[in-house]
CSV table of C-alpha atoms in Angstrom, one decimal:
chain,number,residue,atom,x,y,z
G,1,MET,CA,0.0,0.0,0.0
G,2,GLN,CA,1.3,3.4,-1.0
G,3,THR,CA,1.2,6.3,1.4
G,4,ILE,CA,0.7,9.9,0.3
G,5,ASP,CA,3.0,12.4,1.9
G,6,PRO,CA,1.2,15.6,2.8
G,7,ARG,CA,2.5,18.7,1.2
G,8,PRO,CA,4.7,20.8,3.4
G,9,CYS,CA,3.4,24.1,4.7
G,10,PRO,CA,4.6,27.0,2.7
G,11,PRO,CA,7.4,29.1,4.2
G,12,LEU,CA,6.5,32.4,5.8
G,13,PRO,CA,7.2,35.3,3.5
G,14,PRO,CA,10.1,37.6,4.6
G,15,GLY,CA,9.2,40.9,6.3
G,16,GLY,CA,8.1,42.2,9.6
G,17,PHE,CA,8.1,45.3,11.9
G,18,LEU,CA,8.8,46.4,15.4
G,19,MET,CA,5.8,47.1,17.7
G,20,GLN,CA,5.9,48.7,21.1
G,21,GLN,CA,4.6,46.4,23.9
G,22,ILE,CA,4.0,47.4,27.5
G,23,VAL,CA,6.5,45.5,29.8
G,24,ALA,CA,5.7,47.3,33.1
G,25,SER,CA,2.9,49.7,34.3
G,26,GLY,CA,1.6,51.4,37.4
G,27,GLN,CA,-0.6,54.1,38.6
G,28,VAL,CA,-0.9,56.2,41.8
G,29,TYR,CA,-3.7,58.3,43.1
G,30,LEU,CA,-2.8,60.7,45.9
G,31,ARG,CA,-6.0,62.3,47.4
G,32,TYR,CA,-5.7,65.4,49.4
G,33,GLN,CA,-1.9,65.4,49.9
G,34,ARG,CA,0.0,68.4,51.1
G,35,PHE,CA,2.9,69.6,48.9
G,36,SER,CA,5.3,72.4,49.4
G,37,LEU,CA,5.8,74.0,46.0
G,38,CYS,CA,9.0,75.9,45.1
G,39,LEU,CA,8.0,78.6,42.7
G,40,GLU,CA,10.0,79.8,39.7
G,41,GLY,CA,9.1,82.8,37.6
G,42,LEU,CA,7.1,84.7,40.2
G,43,PRO,CA,7.7,88.5,40.2
G,44,CYS,CA,9.3,90.0,43.3
G,45,GLY,CA,7.0,91.5,46.0
G,46,MET,CA,4.2,88.9,45.5
G,47,SER,CA,3.9,88.1,49.3
G,48,SER,CA,0.2,88.7,49.3
G,49,ALA,CA,-0.6,86.5,46.3
G,50,GLN,CA,-3.1,83.7,46.7
G,51,LEU,CA,-2.8,80.4,44.9
G,52,GLN,CA,-5.9,80.1,42.6
G,53,GLY,CA,-5.1,77.0,40.6
G,54,VAL,CA,-2.6,74.3,39.7
G,55,GLN,CA,-2.3,72.3,36.5
G,56,ALA,CA,0.1,69.6,35.4
G,57,ASP,CA,2.0,70.0,32.1
G,58,PRO,CA,1.2,66.7,30.3
G,59,CYS,CA,4.1,67.1,27.9
G,60,GLY,CA,6.8,67.5,30.6
G,61,VAL,CA,6.1,64.5,32.8
G,62,ARG,CA,9.2,62.5,33.2
G,63,VAL,CA,10.0,59.1,34.8
G,64,LYS,CA,13.2,58.6,36.8
G,65,ARG,CA,14.3,55.1,37.9
G,66,ARG,CA,15.2,54.9,41.6
G,67,GLY,CA,16.8,51.4,41.6
G,68,ASP,CA,16.7,47.9,40.4
G,69,CYS,CA,13.7,45.6,40.3
G,70,CYS,CA,12.6,44.2,43.6
G,71,ARG,CA,9.8,42.0,44.8
G,72,GLY,CA,7.4,44.9,45.0
G,73,GLY,CA,8.1,46.0,41.4
G,74,ILE,CA,10.2,48.6,39.7
G,75,PRO,CA,10.7,51.8,41.9
G,76,VAL,CA,10.4,55.0,39.9
G,77,THR,CA,9.8,58.7,40.6
G,78,LEU,CA,7.5,60.8,38.5
G,79,ILE,CA,8.6,64.4,38.0
G,80,ILE,CA,5.5,66.4,37.3
G,81,PRO,CA,5.9,70.1,36.1
G,82,LEU,CA,3.2,72.4,37.3
G,83,CYS,CA,1.8,75.7,36.2
G,84,CYS,CA,0.5,77.6,39.2
G,85,GLN,CA,-2.0,80.5,38.9
G,86,PHE,CA,-1.9,83.3,41.4
G,87,CYS,CA,-4.0,86.4,42.0
G,88,ASP,CA,-2.7,89.5,43.7
G,89,GLY,CA,-5.6,91.8,44.1
G,90,CYS,CA,-7.1,91.8,40.6
G,91,ARG,CA,-3.9,90.9,38.6
G,92,PRO,CA,-3.3,87.3,37.6
G,93,TRP,CA,0.2,85.8,37.7
G,94,THR,CA,1.6,82.5,36.7
G,95,ALA,CA,4.6,80.6,38.1
G,96,SER,CA,6.1,77.2,37.5
G,97,SER,CA,6.9,74.5,40.0
G,98,ARG,CA,7.2,70.7,40.1
G,99,ILE,CA,6.5,67.8,42.4
G,100,GLU,CA,8.0,64.4,42.7
G,101,VAL,CA,5.7,61.4,43.2
G,102,PRO,CA,7.1,57.9,44.1
G,103,MET,CA,5.5,54.9,42.3
G,104,GLN,CA,6.0,51.2,41.8
G,105,LEU,CA,5.7,49.7,38.4
G,106,ARG,CA,4.5,46.1,38.1
G,107,ALA,CA,6.3,44.0,35.4
G,108,CYS,CA,3.9,42.5,32.9
G,109,GLY,CA,6.3,41.4,30.2
G,110,ASP,CA,9.7,39.8,29.7
G,111,PRO,CA,11.9,41.0,32.6
G,112,ARG,CA,14.9,41.0,30.3
G,113,GLN,CA,13.3,43.8,28.3
G,114,ILE,CA,12.9,46.2,31.3
G,115,ASP,CA,16.5,47.5,31.1
G,116,ARG,CA,16.1,48.8,27.6
G,117,ALA,CA,12.5,49.9,27.9
G,118,GLN,CA,11.4,53.5,27.3
G,119,PRO,CA,9.3,55.2,29.9
G,120,PHE,CA,6.0,57.1,29.3
G,121,ALA,CA,3.9,58.9,31.8
G,122,ASN,CA,0.7,60.9,32.2
G,123,ALA,CA,-0.5,63.0,35.1
G,124,CYS,CA,-3.3,65.2,36.3
G,125,VAL,CA,-3.1,67.5,39.2
G,126,ARG,CA,-5.9,69.5,40.9
G,127,LEU,CA,-5.8,72.1,43.6
G,128,ASP,CA,-8.0,71.2,46.6
G,129,ARG,CA,-7.0,74.0,49.0
G,130,ALA,CA,-4.2,76.5,49.3
G,131,CYS,CA,-2.5,76.9,52.6
G,132,GLY,CA,-1.9,80.6,53.0
G,133,CYS,CA,0.0,83.1,50.9
G,134,CYS,CA,3.2,82.8,48.9
G,135,GLU,CA,6.3,83.2,51.2
G,136,GLU,CA,9.8,83.6,49.9
G,137,GLY,CA,9.0,81.7,46.7
G,138,ARG,CA,7.3,78.8,48.4
G,139,VAL,CA,3.6,78.0,48.9
G,140,ASP,CA,2.0,75.0,50.6
G,141,ALA,CA,-1.0,73.4,48.9
G,142,TRP,CA,-3.3,70.4,49.2
G,143,LEU,CA,-3.4,68.6,45.9
G,144,ASP,CA,-5.1,65.6,44.3
G,145,VAL,CA,-2.6,63.8,42.0
G,146,TRP,CA,-3.4,61.0,39.6
G,147,ALA,CA,-0.6,59.6,37.5
G,148,GLN,CA,0.2,56.6,35.3
G,149,ALA,CA,3.5,55.3,34.0
G,150,TRP,CA,4.5,52.6,31.5
G,151,LEU,CA,7.7,51.0,30.3
G,152,THR,CA,7.5,49.9,26.7
G,153,ALA,CA,9.9,47.9,24.6
G,154,CYS,CA,10.0,47.2,20.9
G,155,ARG,CA,9.3,43.6,19.8
G,156,PRO,CA,9.6,42.1,16.4
G,157,MET,CA,6.2,41.2,14.8
G,158,TYR,CA,5.4,39.3,11.7
G,159,GLY,CA,4.3,41.6,8.9
G,160,GLY,CA,2.3,40.9,5.8
G,161,PRO,CA,-0.8,38.8,5.0
G,162,CYS,CA,-1.5,35.8,7.1
G,163,PRO,CA,0.2,32.7,5.8
G,164,PRO,CA,-2.1,30.2,4.2
G,165,SER,CA,-3.0,27.3,6.4
G,166,CYS,CA,-1.6,23.9,5.8
G,167,PRO,CA,-3.8,21.7,3.6
G,168,GLU,CA,-6.0,19.2,5.2
G,169,PRO,CA,-4.5,15.7,5.3
G,170,LEU,CA,-6.1,13.3,2.8
G,171,PRO,CA,-8.3,10.7,4.2
G,172,LEU,CA,-7.1,7.1,4.3
G,173,TYR,CA,-10.4,5.8,2.8
G,174,PRO,CA,-13.0,7.5,0.7
G,175,GLN,CA,-15.8,9.0,2.6
G,176,PRO,CA,-19.2,7.3,2.2
G,177,CYS,CA,-21.7,9.0,0.0
G,178,ARG,CA,-24.8,10.3,1.8
G,179,MET,CA,-28.0,8.7,0.5
G,180,ARG,CA,-31.1,10.9,0.2
């Protein structure tokens, strides 16, 4: 009896691309936390200015690694630049500041890719209550801070159309005809 060899599957066509994949992520929500803001760009003599609002600059949020991976995750610090709005009588002023928020990122990918991963972050800051007037370029404020951070790494992916599936193996015996 002669056996029929099934045809081999066709080889994959060449080509591909790199795609970013999240290898670690984390988020933090600090509700009603007190921060001491060091102000930059505030005009001199603004001792009676009241803090009216605080906003995070979404384009300037940076991630700084604090150490190596540990059991709790990857320790990072988010550096969030702020735009602070002040009012001195009837004149509005703006000044810049920044806060640093500690965070742990949980690894969700290949741990070997964490060392060469690129960080991305997003943050929102809202003023809950100002604590007095601006004194010597500093002001205390109660803030709500919500932030997320990710580490992404590029992985090779197959590009092009899906390869055709392998042909079905031939039956050993012919299938019976159905009678109507």
